[in-house]
mmCIF file of C-alpha atoms in Angstrom:
data_model
loop_
_atom_site.group_PDB
_atom_site.id
_atom_site.type_symbol
_atom_site.label_atom_id
_atom_site.label_comp_id
_atom_site.label_asym_id
_atom_site.label_seq_id
_atom_site.Cartn_x
_atom_site.Cartn_y
_atom_site.Cartn_z
ATOM 1 C CA MET A 1471 10.709 6.605 -9.404
ATOM 2 C CA ILE A 1472 7.369 5.051 -10.070
ATOM 3 C CA ASN A 1473 6.167 4.411 -13.597
ATOM 4 C CA ASP A 1474 2.648 5.143 -14.641
ATOM 5 C CA MET A 1475 0.443 2.060 -14.930
ATOM 6 C CA LYS A 1476 -0.078 0.583 -18.431
ATOM 7 C CA PRO A 1477 -3.530 -0.468 -19.822
ATOM 8 C CA GLU A 1478 -2.094 -3.784 -21.016
ATOM 9 C CA ASP A 1479 -1.342 -4.797 -17.427
ATOM 10 C CA VAL A 1480 -4.876 -4.150 -16.170
ATOM 11 C CA VAL A 1481 -7.547 -6.786 -16.110
ATOM 12 C CA GLY A 1482 -11.087 -5.524 -16.739
ATOM 13 C CA GLU A 1483 -12.705 -2.144 -17.173
ATOM 14 C CA PHE A 1484 -10.747 0.565 -15.350
ATOM 15 C CA ARG A 1485 -10.783 4.213 -14.369
ATOM 16 C CA GLU A 1486 -7.715 6.438 -14.624
ATOM 17 C CA VAL A 1487 -6.559 9.055 -12.250
ATOM 18 C CA THR A 1488 -3.325 10.909 -11.510
ATOM 19 C CA LEU A 1489 -2.187 10.640 -7.869
ATOM 20 C CA ASN A 1490 -0.053 13.226 -6.094
ATOM 21 C CA LEU A 1491 2.385 11.210 -4.045
ATOM 22 C CA PHE A 1492 4.926 11.976 -1.271
ATOM 23 C CA GLY A 1493 7.847 14.078 -2.303
ATOM 24 C CA GLY A 1494 6.022 15.837 -5.165
ATOM 25 C CA MET A 1495 5.851 12.660 -7.359
ATOM 26 C CA GLN A 1496 2.835 11.956 -9.540
ATOM 27 C CA ARG A 1497 1.623 8.669 -10.986
ATOM 28 C CA LYS A 1498 -1.049 7.836 -13.418
ATOM 29 C CA VAL A 1499 -2.990 4.821 -11.953
ATOM 30 C CA LEU A 1500 -5.568 2.584 -13.591
ATOM 31 C CA TYR A 1501 -7.862 0.839 -11.157
ATOM 32 C CA THR A 1502 -10.859 -1.494 -11.251
ATOM 33 C CA GLU A 1503 -13.453 -2.685 -8.770
ATOM 34 C CA ILE A 1504 -11.946 -6.239 -8.656
ATOM 35 C CA GLU A 1505 -10.917 -7.276 -5.144
ATOM 36 C CA THR A 1506 -8.395 -10.009 -4.512
ATOM 37 C CA PRO A 1507 -9.321 -11.572 -1.124
ATOM 38 C CA TYR A 1508 -6.491 -11.667 1.426
ATOM 39 C CA PRO A 1509 -5.540 -15.310 1.928
ATOM 40 C CA ASP A 1510 -5.810 -16.883 5.353
ATOM 41 C CA GLY A 1511 -2.645 -17.546 7.247
ATOM 42 C CA LYS A 1512 -0.349 -15.303 5.179
ATOM 43 C CA LEU A 1513 1.745 -12.357 6.231
ATOM 44 C CA ILE A 1514 2.967 -9.750 3.667
ATOM 45 C CA VAL A 1515 6.325 -8.390 4.740
ATOM 46 C CA SER A 1516 8.553 -5.712 3.288
ATOM 47 C CA THR A 1517 11.342 -3.391 4.284
ATOM 48 C CA THR A 1518 12.154 0.021 2.999
ATOM 49 C CA ASP A 1519 14.890 2.601 3.319
ATOM 50 C CA PRO A 1520 14.102 5.813 5.246
ATOM 51 C CA SER A 1521 12.460 7.384 2.278
ATOM 52 C CA GLY A 1522 10.081 4.531 1.566
ATOM 53 C CA VAL A 1523 11.983 2.749 -1.210
ATOM 54 C CA ILE A 1524 11.483 -0.932 -1.059
ATOM 55 C CA THR A 1525 14.565 -2.987 -0.132
ATOM 56 C CA HIS A 1526 13.082 -6.440 0.583
ATOM 57 C CA VAL A 1527 9.789 -8.227 -0.117
ATOM 58 C CA ASN A 1528 8.498 -11.711 0.851
ATOM 59 C CA GLN A 1529 6.743 -14.101 -1.598
ATOM 60 C CA SER A 1530 3.312 -13.176 -0.133
ATOM 61 C CA PHE A 1531 3.951 -9.510 -1.157
ATOM 62 C CA VAL A 1532 4.880 -10.537 -4.683
ATOM 63 C CA GLU A 1533 1.707 -12.780 -5.007
ATOM 64 C CA MET A 1534 -0.678 -10.227 -3.586
ATOM 65 C CA SER A 1535 0.691 -7.214 -5.392
ATOM 66 C CA GLY A 1536 0.910 -8.783 -8.762
ATOM 67 C CA TYR A 1537 4.374 -7.284 -9.282
ATOM 68 C CA THR A 1538 7.532 -9.280 -9.683
ATOM 69 C CA GLU A 1539 10.256 -8.963 -6.952
ATOM 70 C CA ALA A 1540 12.415 -7.105 -9.457
ATOM 71 C CA GLU A 1541 9.661 -4.547 -10.098
ATOM 72 C CA LEU A 1542 9.234 -3.962 -6.313
ATOM 73 C CA ILE A 1543 12.810 -3.735 -5.195
ATOM 74 C CA GLY A 1544 13.973 -0.173 -5.682
ATOM 75 C CA ALA A 1545 10.400 1.199 -6.203
ATOM 76 C CA SER A 1546 8.717 3.552 -3.734
ATOM 77 C CA HIS A 1547 6.193 1.816 -1.527
ATOM 78 C CA SER A 1548 3.663 4.323 -3.074
ATOM 79 C CA ILE A 1549 3.548 1.909 -6.008
ATOM 80 C CA LEU A 1550 0.671 0.243 -4.082
ATOM 81 C CA ARG A 1551 -1.198 3.563 -3.444
ATOM 82 C CA HIS A 1552 -4.898 3.196 -4.256
ATOM 83 C CA PRO A 1553 -6.747 6.365 -5.120
ATOM 84 C CA ASP A 1554 -9.426 5.517 -2.467
ATOM 85 C CA MET A 1555 -6.890 5.922 0.333
ATOM 86 C CA PRO A 1556 -7.061 9.379 1.885
ATOM 87 C CA PRO A 1557 -3.785 11.276 1.959
ATOM 88 C CA ALA A 1558 -4.361 11.896 5.726
ATOM 89 C CA ALA A 1559 -3.790 8.222 6.413
ATOM 90 C CA PHE A 1560 -0.307 8.343 4.826
ATOM 91 C CA LYS A 1561 0.515 11.670 6.532
ATOM 92 C CA ASP A 1562 -0.352 10.031 9.897
ATOM 93 C CA LEU A 1563 1.762 7.005 9.057
ATOM 94 C CA TRP A 1564 4.826 9.100 8.089
ATOM 95 C CA ASP A 1565 4.399 11.498 11.060
ATOM 96 C CA THR A 1566 4.170 8.423 13.416
ATOM 97 C CA VAL A 1567 7.088 6.365 12.118
ATOM 98 C CA LYS A 1568 9.508 9.409 11.738
ATOM 99 C CA ARG A 1569 8.997 9.904 15.471
ATOM 100 C CA GLY A 1570 10.298 6.325 15.889
ATOM 101 C CA GLU A 1571 6.847 5.035 16.814
ATOM 102 C CA LYS A 1572 4.947 1.937 15.501
ATOM 103 C CA TRP A 1573 1.887 2.739 13.182
ATOM 104 C CA GLN A 1574 -1.063 0.507 12.583
ATOM 105 C CA GLY A 1575 -3.955 1.004 10.193
ATOM 106 C CA PHE A 1576 -6.136 -0.510 7.498
ATOM 107 C CA VAL A 1577 -4.992 0.078 3.886
ATOM 108 C CA LYS A 1578 -6.501 -0.563 0.546
ATOM 109 C CA ASN A 1579 -3.621 -1.427 -1.752
ATOM 110 C CA LEU A 1580 -3.530 -1.235 -5.554
ATOM 111 C CA ARG A 1581 -2.384 -4.291 -7.480
ATOM 112 C CA LYS A 1582 -0.430 -4.181 -10.801
ATOM 113 C CA ASP A 1583 -3.525 -5.510 -12.581
ATOM 114 C CA GLY A 1584 -5.633 -2.587 -11.304
ATOM 115 C CA GLY A 1585 -7.450 -4.536 -8.732
ATOM 116 C CA TYR A 1586 -7.106 -4.096 -5.001
ATOM 117 C CA TYR A 1587 -6.685 -5.876 -1.666
ATOM 118 C CA TRP A 1588 -7.245 -4.799 1.939
ATOM 119 C CA VAL A 1589 -4.675 -5.243 4.702
ATOM 120 C CA LYS A 1590 -4.211 -4.545 8.386
ATOM 121 C CA ALA A 1591 -0.751 -2.903 8.342
ATOM 122 C CA THR A 1592 1.812 -2.492 11.038
ATOM 123 C CA VAL A 1593 4.821 -0.360 10.182
ATOM 124 C CA ILE A 1594 7.803 -0.391 12.569
ATOM 125 C CA PRO A 1595 10.821 1.908 12.341
ATOM 126 C CA ASN A 1596 14.207 0.059 12.182
ATOM 127 C CA ILE A 1597 16.389 2.060 14.540
ATOM 128 C CA ARG A 1598 20.153 1.580 14.730
ATOM 129 C CA LYS A 1599 22.242 3.628 17.226
ATOM 130 C CA GLY A 1600 19.336 5.998 17.645
ATOM 131 C CA VAL A 1601 18.826 6.631 13.938
ATOM 132 C CA VAL A 1602 15.884 5.446 11.850
ATOM 133 C CA VAL A 1603 17.571 3.363 8.984
ATOM 134 C CA GLY A 1604 14.327 2.127 7.432
ATOM 135 C CA TYR A 1605 11.023 0.578 8.125
ATOM 136 C CA THR A 1606 9.526 -2.866 8.256
ATOM 137 C CA SER A 1607 5.897 -3.385 7.270
ATOM 138 C CA VAL A 1608 3.958 -6.483 8.202
ATOM 139 C CA ARG A 1609 0.399 -6.883 6.777
ATOM 140 C CA ARG A 1610 -2.166 -9.346 7.800
ATOM 141 C CA LYS A 1611 -5.796 -10.232 6.840
ATOM 142 C CA PRO A 1612 -8.139 -7.601 8.130
ATOM 143 C CA SER A 1613 -11.543 -8.272 9.540
ATOM 144 C CA ARG A 1614 -14.425 -7.635 7.077
ATOM 145 C CA THR A 1615 -16.045 -5.540 9.786
ATOM 146 C CA LYS A 1616 -12.997 -3.190 9.842
ATOM 147 C CA VAL A 1617 -12.874 -3.133 6.012
ATOM 148 C CA GLU A 1618 -16.489 -2.037 5.868
ATOM 149 C CA GLU A 1619 -15.874 0.667 8.447
ATOM 150 C CA CYS A 1620 -13.001 1.997 6.285
ATOM 151 C CA ARG A 1621 -15.111 1.846 3.176
ATOM 152 C CA ARG A 1622 -17.585 4.216 4.856
ATOM 153 C CA LEU A 1623 -15.033 6.376 6.615
ATOM 154 C CA TYR A 1624 -12.303 7.006 4.019
ATOM 155 C CA PRO A 1625 -14.344 8.964 1.470
ATOM 156 C CA SER A 1626 -15.073 11.618 4.199
ATOM 157 C CA LEU A 1627 -11.300 12.087 4.799
ATOM 158 C CA PHE A 1628 -10.520 13.743 1.460
#
């Protein structure tokens, strides 16, 4: 379950859109053009269950997302879904990790305050006795060159 975003949580002028998420869920998101730069030397780490529900986050995740740990644990990882991200990127992610393979890509994440931040993401299936029991995602600072490539490419993938 992901709640709609609330105007009182958003900083600055925002646009509103309803996203169609994995599993038939929908969410109203409010987003701005305010970027939070990814800090040097930090890794964002989280784990999820097999359906993408967050089971663990590190402090860097809490700080960059703007959510509290309590708000993140038990929420779908789609809570970070930015409307500029093409659905094809997440289809590729899920198709890859469900095969038990590692996925890497560049993701524009939505913050609780409506802003965004870019990451270079690596998602690894956690396999126990041949069964995927969840996923670990590690995000690092992306190069600005790659971010600019994605800014140009992603709109053409809708």
